[in-house]
C-alpha cells in the first residue's frame, strides 16, 4: 500500500520538499499577516474560531459516516486538543508536493478537502482551509494520526513543520488528534473560555444527531466534563429550548425531506408563552439573518394552520386570516438545512441565499404539518386555539398601544410625573437611573448630575411581563412610565433612534428583593425591547455593600464585596482595626445623597455592569427559568447560578 512508504526517507530525498516549504511559507505568512481575513478577528472570538475549525473537520468526517466521537480538551497549560475516531487524515505522499497528505493539509492554504475522501463537506469550516490556518496561527501544534495499523506524529510551529511526519508505533484504531497552543504574537488573548466552547459543542451535537461530543476542562481548580450526545438531534434541541415551559404537544413535531444532496430538517413545539424562539442553520452555521429556508418555513406554517382552521370552521369565513405573528407566538423551532454549495448573504453573511430552499422547506413543512394536524385533531385544536388567542390579544394590544399613544398626544406628549429628567438632550450623553423605592429615588435626585442624569423611581414590585399579555402590561403605570421615559416604543414599533438615554441603569438594593426587581426589569427589556440589550444600553449599578469609617478622621471607605473588605482589614494590624467601624448597607435608602453619588452614580468613580446577550439561547433559558411558573427548574438554575451579567464588561 502506498501509505506504507517510509515517510521519513521519502520526504528527505525528494527535492519537492524544499519547493513546497517555500509555498508553505508564502501561504501561511499571508495568514499570519492578515489573520482577520481568515478567522474574522484576533480577539476572543477569533481565538475560539480555531477550535471550531478543527471540530468542523471532525464533524465532516462524522457526516461522511466514518466517525461518531469527538473529544475536545482545554488542557491545564492553555493548549486545546481535538480528537476524533474517524479514518485519520491520509498520510500517503502527495503527488504534487511530495510530502504526506496530512502535512499538505496542515501547511498549504486551501489544501483542505482536496485529497480524496470525496464525501460531501457540509460543516462550517472556512472552505477547508481551516487546518492550515489554525496551524499558521499556533505557536506550537502537535498532530497524531492513527491509520493503517500505525500511529504517526508531527510537530509544527507557526505553520512550519519542525521535522518530517514520523511513524511512532502500532495502533489498532483510526483517528486524528490535534493539540495546539495559539500564538500570543497574534491573539489579544490566548485563554479559552470553557463556556463558549461548551455551548458551541452542545449546539453541534444537537445539529448532528448520533455524534458523541465530549468536552473537558482540565484546569486544576476548575475541572469539568460534559458529554453531549443526542440521538434525537434537533428534536432534543427543541425540547431543550422548551425546558421549564409548559408545552402544547407531548413531543416536538419533526419533518425532514431532501432533494438530491440538499436536506431539510425541522423540529417545532408550541409552549404556552407569548414568544417565538427560532433558530435556523445552514451547514451547522447559525443563519442569524434567516434566508430562504426561514421564508419557506414561515410561508408553510401560516398556510397550513390557516387551511386547517378554515376547513374545520375554527376560523369563520368572515374572519381575517391568522397572521404569521399569530401562528408563531409561543413557538420553539429549529430549522437545519445541509447543502453542497451554501450561499451566504446579508450584512454579516448569515443569511441563506440558495433559492431552492424556499420551495423545499415550504413543501417539507407544509406537507408534514398538514398531515400532523389531520391525524391529530386534539393537538390541532389546541394549537389553533392558541393562535386564535394570539390574534385576539394582538388586536387588543394594538388598541391599547393606540390609546397610550393618543393619551400622550392629548397630554402634550408629557413625560411621566415621577421622572426627574436631565437637562442635556443628546441621548449619547444621557443616562437614566431606574431606582427602587421612593426614598432611594429621593437621594438619587439630590445626588445626581442633573445635566446628564435622569432619575425614575419605581414603586414596589414590577409586573412580571413573562406572565402578562401586552395589552394588560400596558395598563401598568410603572411599565408605562419606563416606555414613555425611554421614548423608543416597544415590540415591533420599537425604534432605537428615538431612545432618549444611551445608558439605562438599574439601581436596586443588594438584597433578594433588589435582585428580583432587577430580573423583572431585565425580563421586560429582553422581551419587549431586546435591541436595548443587544446594543449595550442596559447596565446594572453597583452600590457598595460596606462602609468602613475611620473613627478619628471620619474618612469613609466603601467596599463592594466581602473580599475587598477582608483585604482592607487584613492590611491593618490589630490595633489599627479598632479605629474603624464597619456598616453593612441593607438598602440604597440607607445612603445619603452624597454617599450615593460618590459610591454608585459618579461616572468618574463608579462601576457599572453591562448587560450582554452573548448567547441568546442561554439568556432565553435564564429568563424563562426565572420568570416562568415551573418552580423546579428555577431552583435548579439559581443553584447553578448561570451568569446573566458579564462581569468582563466593566465600564468605569
Ligand atoms: C480526507 C480523506 C480521508 C480522511 C479525511 C479527509 C479526514 C480529515 C479529517 C480532519 C479531521 N479529522 C479527519 N478525519 C478524516 C480518508 C480517506 C480514506 O481513508 O479513504
XYZ file of C-alpha atoms and ligand atoms in Angstrom:
672
model
C 0.000 0.000 0.000
C 1.169 3.490 -0.803
C 0.742 4.532 2.798
C 3.353 2.013 3.907
C 6.165 4.056 2.434
C 8.863 5.121 4.766
C 7.810 8.692 5.073
C 10.957 9.947 6.638
C 13.090 8.788 3.742
C 10.658 9.858 1.113
C 10.458 13.398 2.283
C 14.138 13.827 2.724
C 15.266 12.550 -0.651
C 12.549 14.314 -2.522
C 13.555 17.797 -3.689
C 9.915 18.824 -3.777
C 10.076 19.109 -0.020
C 12.055 22.328 -0.242
C 9.924 23.726 -3.019
C 6.786 23.011 -1.087
C 8.208 24.602 2.033
C 8.591 27.850 0.130
C 4.972 27.706 -0.931
C 4.013 26.895 2.627
C 5.760 29.913 3.964
C 4.217 32.198 1.393
C 0.712 30.894 2.011
C 0.868 30.826 5.764
C 2.734 34.134 6.012
C -0.331 35.667 4.381
C -2.480 34.138 7.123
C -0.181 35.474 9.830
C -0.045 38.913 8.262
C -3.797 39.238 7.934
C -5.358 36.765 10.380
C -8.631 38.683 10.382
C -9.247 37.685 6.780
C -9.199 34.029 7.721
C -10.703 33.877 11.195
C -12.620 37.164 11.365
C -10.682 38.763 14.234
C -7.836 38.234 16.679
C -9.916 38.812 19.797
C -11.569 36.182 21.946
C -13.978 35.385 19.155
C -11.246 34.715 16.621
C -9.388 32.643 19.176
C -12.377 30.362 19.676
C -12.728 30.088 15.937
C -9.566 27.978 15.954
C -11.301 25.267 17.946
C -14.367 25.417 15.717
C -12.204 24.979 12.631
C -10.758 21.715 13.879
C -14.052 20.418 15.239
C -15.752 21.185 11.925
C -13.318 18.907 10.127
C -14.168 16.105 12.527
C -17.890 16.790 12.095
C -17.407 16.453 8.333
C -15.743 13.110 8.880
C -18.730 12.103 11.028
C -21.246 13.285 8.433
C -19.386 11.215 5.854
C -20.226 8.275 8.118
C -16.774 7.451 9.445
C -16.655 8.990 12.913
C -19.020 9.041 15.882
C -16.972 10.583 18.650
C -15.140 13.869 19.082
C -13.324 14.908 22.238
C -12.224 18.474 22.965
C -9.971 19.207 25.929
C -8.897 22.534 27.381
C -5.610 21.499 28.926
C -4.122 22.999 32.062
C -1.302 24.564 30.015
C -3.872 26.551 27.959
C -3.489 24.359 24.908
C -6.547 22.786 23.296
C -6.830 19.353 21.756
C -9.400 17.863 19.398
C -9.550 14.113 18.890
C -11.848 12.137 16.607
C -12.259 8.475 15.783
C -12.549 8.972 12.033
C -10.422 7.355 9.355
C -7.415 9.503 10.148
C -6.099 12.078 7.723
C -4.269 10.293 4.899
C -0.505 10.062 5.285
C 0.484 8.861 1.830
C 2.787 11.039 -0.206
C 1.045 13.773 -2.107
C 1.743 13.604 -5.826
C 2.374 17.265 -6.394
C 4.067 18.280 -3.167
C 5.995 15.135 -2.368
C 5.087 15.246 1.304
C 2.441 13.316 3.277
C -1.121 14.422 2.607
C -1.595 15.377 6.266
C 1.346 17.738 6.023
C -0.162 19.264 2.897
C -3.394 19.822 4.787
C -1.524 21.333 7.722
C 0.730 23.649 5.786
C -0.784 24.595 2.457
C -3.553 27.113 2.352
C -6.687 25.950 0.527
C -5.461 22.369 0.635
C -8.285 21.068 2.780
C -10.799 18.703 1.249
C -8.706 18.320 -1.884
C -7.200 14.975 -1.082
C -9.575 12.149 -1.781
C -12.355 11.161 0.522
C -14.978 12.501 -1.830
C -17.526 12.785 0.994
C -19.563 15.917 0.917
C -18.351 18.647 3.122
C -21.066 20.487 4.902
C -19.873 21.838 8.184
C -18.872 25.406 8.750
C -15.143 25.206 8.067
C -13.658 28.022 6.057
C -13.886 26.131 2.783
C -11.468 23.537 4.051
C -8.653 25.964 4.745
C -9.211 25.526 8.459
C -6.478 23.151 9.474
C -3.633 25.114 7.901
C -4.978 28.386 9.286
C -5.059 27.004 12.826
C -1.527 25.743 12.326
C -0.279 29.071 10.959
C -1.685 30.896 13.978
C -0.333 28.487 16.592
C 2.898 28.877 18.464
C 3.022 25.096 18.582
C 0.881 22.329 17.176
C 1.143 18.592 17.577
C -0.659 16.177 15.269
C -1.214 12.458 15.645
C -2.805 10.176 13.091
C -3.841 6.578 13.637
C -4.253 4.786 10.343
C -3.059 1.669 8.536
C -2.481 -0.029 11.913
C 0.115 2.604 12.766
C 0.483 5.780 14.700
C 2.134 8.859 13.157
C 3.182 12.170 14.720
C 4.404 15.544 13.604
C 5.083 18.876 15.307
C 4.792 22.380 13.933
C 5.410 25.919 14.981
C 3.733 28.916 13.341
C 2.810 26.791 10.356
C 6.231 25.287 9.771
C 6.916 21.579 10.292
C 9.663 21.038 12.848
C 10.517 17.711 11.249
C 9.005 15.107 8.958
C 5.934 13.029 9.822
C 7.177 10.069 11.867
C 5.748 6.625 12.316
C 5.920 6.125 16.077
C 4.174 2.860 16.774
C 1.302 0.478 16.193
C -2.367 1.297 16.537
C -5.475 -0.842 16.407
C -7.772 2.140 15.900
C -8.050 5.035 13.497
C -8.441 8.735 14.118
C -6.978 12.213 14.170
C -5.628 14.225 17.102
C -4.600 17.884 17.147
C -3.213 19.793 20.098
C -2.280 23.420 19.652
C -1.178 26.496 21.520
C -2.492 29.705 19.977
C 0.180 32.249 19.105
C 0.365 35.074 21.623
C 2.006 37.235 18.944
C -1.260 37.061 17.006
C -4.085 36.926 19.535
C -5.127 39.599 22.010
C -5.877 36.826 24.454
C -4.873 33.174 24.352
C -7.042 31.988 27.206
C -10.007 29.906 26.115
C -13.411 30.180 27.701
C -14.816 26.766 28.549
C -18.372 28.058 28.497
C -18.078 29.412 24.937
C -16.668 26.131 23.677
C -19.194 24.080 25.632
C -22.143 25.990 24.145
C -20.907 25.612 20.576
C -20.234 21.896 21.027
C -23.660 21.310 22.509
C -25.184 23.105 19.535
C -23.167 20.929 17.140
C -24.268 17.786 18.984
C -27.912 18.858 18.652
C -27.469 19.606 14.960
C -25.706 16.344 14.147
C -27.567 13.501 15.780
C -25.663 10.480 16.910
C -22.254 12.129 17.306
C -20.929 11.947 20.834
C -19.057 15.123 21.689
C -17.043 15.201 24.875
C -15.698 18.456 26.285
C -13.335 18.709 29.238
C -11.701 21.485 31.187
C -8.540 20.209 32.843
C -7.550 23.378 34.680
C -6.599 22.279 38.167
C -9.077 24.255 40.265
C -11.852 24.052 37.723
C -12.151 20.509 36.348
C -15.308 19.950 34.340
C -16.601 17.496 31.811
C -19.693 17.329 29.625
C -20.834 14.683 27.188
C -23.264 15.778 24.504
C -24.983 13.008 22.623
C -28.428 13.485 21.131
C -29.944 10.607 19.242
C -32.981 12.781 18.579
C -30.891 15.628 17.151
C -32.916 18.816 16.682
C -35.958 17.198 18.332
C -33.930 17.229 21.540
C -32.768 20.767 20.702
C -36.405 21.932 20.740
C -37.070 20.032 23.973
C -34.082 21.849 25.428
C -35.425 25.223 24.278
C -38.750 24.418 25.908
C -37.244 23.152 29.131
C -39.108 24.672 32.048
C -42.069 25.699 29.895
C -45.486 24.115 29.614
C -45.822 22.613 26.147
C -48.888 22.101 23.956
C -47.889 18.786 22.362
C -46.290 15.874 24.127
C -43.358 15.684 21.692
C -41.960 18.203 19.225
C -43.137 17.710 15.650
C -40.385 16.696 13.260
C -40.277 16.945 9.485
C -37.498 16.099 7.145
C -37.042 15.890 3.419
C -34.445 16.164 0.741
C -33.884 16.889 -2.898
C -30.676 15.435 -4.249
C -27.985 16.264 -1.730
C -29.996 19.136 -0.189
C -31.514 18.177 3.156
C -34.087 19.984 5.307
C -34.878 19.127 8.922
C -37.411 20.958 11.059
C -38.461 20.373 14.660
C -41.080 22.503 16.395
C -43.194 22.561 19.522
C -45.513 25.204 20.907
C -45.307 26.298 24.530
C -47.788 28.447 26.437
C -45.624 31.589 26.383
C -46.060 34.504 24.010
C -42.638 34.453 22.497
C -41.212 32.965 19.344
C -37.917 31.101 19.703
C -36.496 30.327 16.318
C -33.063 29.023 15.377
C -32.094 28.407 11.785
C -28.917 26.849 10.443
C -27.260 26.054 7.160
C -24.436 23.511 7.323
C -24.344 23.882 11.120
C -23.800 27.637 10.846
C -26.399 29.799 12.580
C -28.191 31.889 9.968
C -28.951 34.840 12.226
C -30.329 36.830 9.321
C -32.607 33.992 8.190
C -32.894 33.446 4.467
C -34.729 31.212 2.035
C -35.170 28.280 4.436
C -36.809 30.558 7.012
C -39.046 32.150 4.378
C -40.194 28.736 3.176
C -40.847 27.621 6.745
C -42.920 30.668 7.646
C -44.968 30.534 4.500
C -45.795 26.855 5.021
C -46.631 27.265 8.720
C -49.005 30.180 8.167
C -50.669 28.451 5.232
C -51.098 25.048 6.887
C -52.551 26.484 10.103
C -54.973 28.764 8.254
C -56.105 25.994 5.889
C -56.843 23.684 8.794
C -58.578 26.406 10.811
C -60.844 27.303 7.874
C -61.575 23.707 6.914
C -62.770 22.850 10.402
C -64.526 26.186 10.898
C -62.309 27.187 13.814
C -61.877 30.373 11.833
C -65.064 31.684 10.259
C -65.127 32.663 6.607
C -65.936 36.205 7.673
C -62.850 36.477 9.907
C -59.485 37.600 8.527
C -56.704 35.018 8.288
C -54.291 34.402 11.158
C -51.104 36.346 10.616
C -47.570 34.975 10.619
C -47.026 36.514 14.033
C -50.187 34.869 15.366
C -49.126 31.393 14.298
C -45.590 31.815 15.667
C -46.497 33.002 19.157
C -45.155 30.533 21.717
C -43.371 28.542 19.035
C -39.965 26.992 19.649
C -38.464 25.818 16.407
C -35.207 24.712 14.832
C -34.691 24.621 11.076
C -31.481 22.979 9.927
C -30.524 22.552 6.290
C -27.494 20.940 4.755
C -26.361 21.574 1.230
C -23.361 21.351 -1.017
C -22.758 24.935 -2.000
C -24.288 27.311 0.501
C -24.538 30.960 -0.487
C -24.341 33.236 2.490
C -25.615 36.751 2.037
C -26.566 39.724 4.178
C -24.613 42.166 6.296
C -22.993 39.527 8.458
C -23.052 36.763 5.831
C -25.541 34.823 7.915
C -28.480 34.811 5.515
C -29.020 31.732 3.366
C -29.381 32.740 -0.281
C -29.896 29.433 -2.124
C -33.309 29.940 -3.698
C -34.226 26.247 -3.979
C -34.561 26.107 -0.190
C -37.643 28.308 -0.244
C -39.703 25.696 -2.066
C -38.015 22.691 -0.476
C -38.561 23.900 3.100
C -42.078 25.037 2.233
C -43.081 21.627 0.896
C -41.409 19.631 3.686
C -43.116 21.704 6.401
C -46.414 22.245 4.557
C -46.983 18.569 3.884
C -45.677 17.373 7.219
C -47.712 19.815 9.258
C -50.943 19.304 7.306
C -50.683 15.567 7.810
C -49.958 16.005 11.513
C -52.962 18.301 12.013
C -55.285 15.945 10.110
C -54.124 12.934 12.077
C -54.087 14.597 15.498
C -57.317 16.584 15.858
C -56.895 17.131 19.614
C -53.446 18.672 19.321
C -54.563 20.550 16.208
C -57.410 22.154 18.131
C -55.090 23.178 20.986
C -52.592 24.740 18.577
C -55.241 26.603 16.576
C -56.879 27.872 19.790
C -53.522 29.241 20.850
C -53.084 31.029 17.506
C -56.602 32.468 17.734
C -55.860 33.798 21.222
C -52.658 35.346 19.947
C -54.660 37.001 17.201
C -57.192 38.459 19.645
C -54.510 39.607 22.075
C -52.562 41.277 19.294
C -55.682 43.147 18.285
C -56.264 44.230 21.914
C -52.628 45.251 22.306
C -52.777 47.319 19.165
C -55.785 49.160 20.554
C -54.110 49.643 23.942
C -50.969 50.987 22.311
C -53.011 53.328 20.223
C -54.736 54.503 23.367
C -51.426 55.046 25.129
C -50.125 56.987 22.193
C -53.224 59.122 21.829
C -53.208 59.875 25.547
C -49.650 61.088 25.275
C -50.627 63.367 22.458
C -53.549 64.721 24.488
C -51.282 65.354 27.422
C -48.812 67.156 25.194
C -46.580 64.104 24.944
C -45.760 64.592 28.582
C -43.130 62.586 30.388
C -44.125 60.631 33.472
C -44.623 62.773 36.571
C -42.185 60.816 38.693
C -39.361 61.261 36.231
C -36.691 63.800 37.155
C -35.336 64.377 33.679
C -31.878 65.626 32.791
C -31.071 68.861 31.019
C -28.931 67.719 28.134
C -30.865 66.351 25.188
C -28.099 64.481 23.441
C -29.066 60.844 24.139
C -25.489 59.632 23.802
C -24.542 61.682 26.862
C -27.648 60.954 28.909
C -28.346 58.279 31.479
C -31.477 57.236 33.276
C -31.395 55.526 36.650
C -34.302 53.214 37.355
C -34.366 53.319 41.121
C -36.125 51.001 43.525
C -38.289 52.867 46.001
C -39.135 56.489 46.674
C -36.566 57.094 49.385
C -33.617 55.965 47.289
C -35.225 57.840 44.428
C -35.115 60.978 46.554
C -31.420 60.590 47.360
C -30.650 59.860 43.729
C -32.479 63.001 42.624
C -30.497 65.095 45.076
C -27.152 63.473 44.413
C -27.223 63.234 40.622
C -25.510 65.271 37.971
C -28.703 66.836 36.691
C -27.154 67.788 33.405
C -26.890 64.210 32.151
C -28.581 62.004 34.738
C -32.314 61.394 34.909
C -33.986 59.517 37.746
C -37.097 57.372 37.516
C -38.155 55.961 40.882
C -40.309 52.834 40.764
C -42.733 51.920 43.460
C -42.851 48.367 44.792
C -42.751 45.256 42.675
C -42.543 45.442 38.912
C -45.015 43.487 36.832
C -43.841 40.060 35.728
C -44.191 40.531 31.971
C -43.398 36.893 31.326
C -46.833 36.052 32.650
C -48.697 39.031 31.246
C -50.014 39.793 27.809
C -49.032 43.030 26.148
C -52.432 44.700 26.470
C -52.531 44.059 30.235
C -48.923 45.078 30.610
C -49.612 48.437 29.015
C -52.086 49.244 31.777
C -49.325 49.063 34.373
C -48.165 52.508 35.493
C -44.506 51.606 36.111
C -44.190 49.937 32.719
C -45.801 52.903 31.000
C -43.526 55.306 32.821
C -40.470 53.448 31.514
C -41.785 53.267 27.947
C -42.547 56.987 27.801
C -39.337 57.986 29.555
C -37.169 55.918 27.190
C -39.137 57.302 24.261
C -38.419 54.469 21.824
C -41.693 52.482 21.945
C -41.911 48.700 22.323
C -42.139 45.459 20.345
C -42.436 45.824 16.586
C -42.762 49.586 16.976
C -39.535 49.913 18.909
C -37.217 52.463 17.319
C -33.784 52.735 18.821
C -33.170 56.064 17.095
C -35.722 57.611 19.401
C -34.092 56.345 22.575
C -33.625 59.313 24.933
C -30.812 57.842 27.064
C -27.972 55.637 25.898
C -27.404 54.283 29.379
C -30.315 52.719 31.189
C -29.080 51.888 34.649
C -30.952 49.607 37.032
C -30.176 50.684 40.571
C -31.660 48.267 43.096
C -30.793 47.126 46.590
C -28.152 44.479 47.070
C -30.661 42.104 48.654
C -33.028 39.408 47.410
C -35.862 41.833 46.675
C -33.465 44.057 44.786
C -32.249 41.221 42.637
C -35.821 40.102 41.997
C -36.757 43.572 40.797
C -33.668 43.625 38.617
C -34.623 40.358 36.954
C -38.161 41.630 36.377
C -36.790 44.783 34.748
C -34.405 42.825 32.572
C -37.194 40.473 31.552
C -39.264 43.425 30.443
C -36.370 44.838 28.419
C -35.470 41.445 26.985
C -38.976 40.591 25.849
C -40.148 43.974 24.649
C -37.044 45.999 23.817
C -34.322 43.406 23.124
C -32.439 45.932 20.977
C -31.685 47.826 24.183
C -29.642 44.894 25.448
C -28.265 43.971 22.031
C -26.930 47.471 21.621
C -25.424 47.537 25.088
C -27.651 50.229 26.579
C -28.604 48.373 29.756
C -26.446 48.499 32.873
C -26.585 47.441 36.489
C -25.395 49.895 39.114
C -23.077 48.517 41.770
C -23.782 50.031 45.154
C -21.261 49.180 47.859
C -22.023 46.507 50.445
C -19.940 48.023 53.259
C -18.944 51.378 54.591
C -15.894 51.481 56.850
C -15.339 54.716 58.750
C -12.159 55.836 60.398
C -13.493 56.981 63.776
C -10.879 59.695 64.180
C -10.516 61.183 60.719
C -14.153 60.362 59.757
C -12.882 59.269 56.337
C -15.147 56.667 54.712
C -14.024 53.657 52.708
C -16.513 51.721 50.583
C -16.311 48.056 49.684
C -18.341 46.247 47.061
C -17.848 42.688 48.278
C -16.563 40.654 51.196
C -13.182 40.020 49.611
C -12.439 43.740 49.267
C -13.423 44.365 52.866
C -11.282 41.492 54.083
C -8.309 42.686 52.063
C -8.596 46.141 53.587
C -8.863 44.811 57.116
C -6.021 42.362 56.570
C -3.790 45.259 55.614
C -4.279 46.765 59.092
C -2.841 45.439 62.309
C -4.994 44.571 65.310
C -4.750 47.999 66.896
C -5.427 49.974 63.754
C -8.504 47.865 63.118
C -10.081 49.115 66.325
C -10.074 52.612 64.856
C -12.661 51.680 62.211
C -16.371 50.984 62.319
C -17.962 48.806 59.672
C -21.522 49.232 58.397
C -23.238 46.803 56.120
C -25.689 48.578 53.834
C -29.065 46.943 53.628
C -30.518 49.212 51.015
C -29.827 52.211 48.872
C -32.137 54.170 51.145
C -29.560 53.985 53.946
C -27.144 56.149 51.999
C -27.434 59.874 51.944
C -27.310 61.585 48.599
C -23.596 62.364 48.846
C -22.703 58.786 49.540
C -24.952 57.506 46.774
C -23.334 59.865 44.275
C -19.830 59.097 45.403
C -20.140 55.321 45.503
C -22.623 54.425 42.819
C -23.544 57.239 40.460
C -20.459 59.358 39.801
C -19.271 58.395 36.292
C -15.705 59.126 37.361
C -15.566 56.575 40.149
C -18.445 54.121 39.888
C -18.509 50.625 38.451
C -21.329 49.602 36.141
C -22.010 46.124 34.834
C -23.154 45.991 31.254
C -25.912 43.501 30.495
C -24.978 41.484 27.401
C -26.733 38.984 25.175
C -23.701 36.940 24.324
C -25.746 33.877 23.946
C -29.375 34.300 23.078
C -30.171 30.704 23.900
C -28.695 30.964 27.365
C -30.384 34.286 28.010
C -33.720 32.933 26.880
C -33.288 29.971 29.168
C -32.429 32.189 32.077
C -35.427 34.417 31.574
C -37.830 31.542 31.075
C -36.491 29.642 34.027
C -36.540 32.623 36.303
C -39.801 34.053 35.187
C -41.836 31.044 34.119
C -44.062 29.252 36.518
C -42.278 25.946 36.895
C -40.564 26.018 40.239
C -38.148 23.115 39.982
C -36.018 24.314 37.048
C -35.934 27.756 38.589
C -34.390 26.402 41.740
C -32.008 24.294 39.726
C -30.994 27.398 37.825
C -30.430 29.536 40.852
C -28.370 26.752 42.333
C -26.259 26.515 39.213
C -26.133 30.286 39.168
C -25.709 30.938 35.464
C -24.347 34.307 34.538
C -26.745 36.958 33.434
C -24.439 39.850 33.597
C -20.967 39.647 32.238
C -18.536 40.972 34.767
C -15.955 41.251 31.989
C -17.784 44.248 30.670
C -16.706 46.700 33.278
C -17.492 50.252 32.463
C -15.829 52.810 34.637
C -9.935 13.046 3.570
C -9.784 11.679 3.368
C -9.784 10.831 4.457
C -9.887 11.362 5.711
C -10.027 12.699 5.928
C -10.052 13.547 4.858
C -10.144 13.199 7.311
C -9.897 14.521 7.632
C -10.009 14.919 8.955
C -9.845 16.100 9.641
C -10.107 15.841 10.973
N -10.420 14.582 11.139
C -10.376 13.982 9.932
N -10.619 12.697 9.602
C -10.510 12.330 8.325
C -9.639 9.363 4.358
C -9.989 8.755 3.056
C -9.878 7.247 3.129
O -9.496 6.665 4.145
O -10.206 6.650 2.133
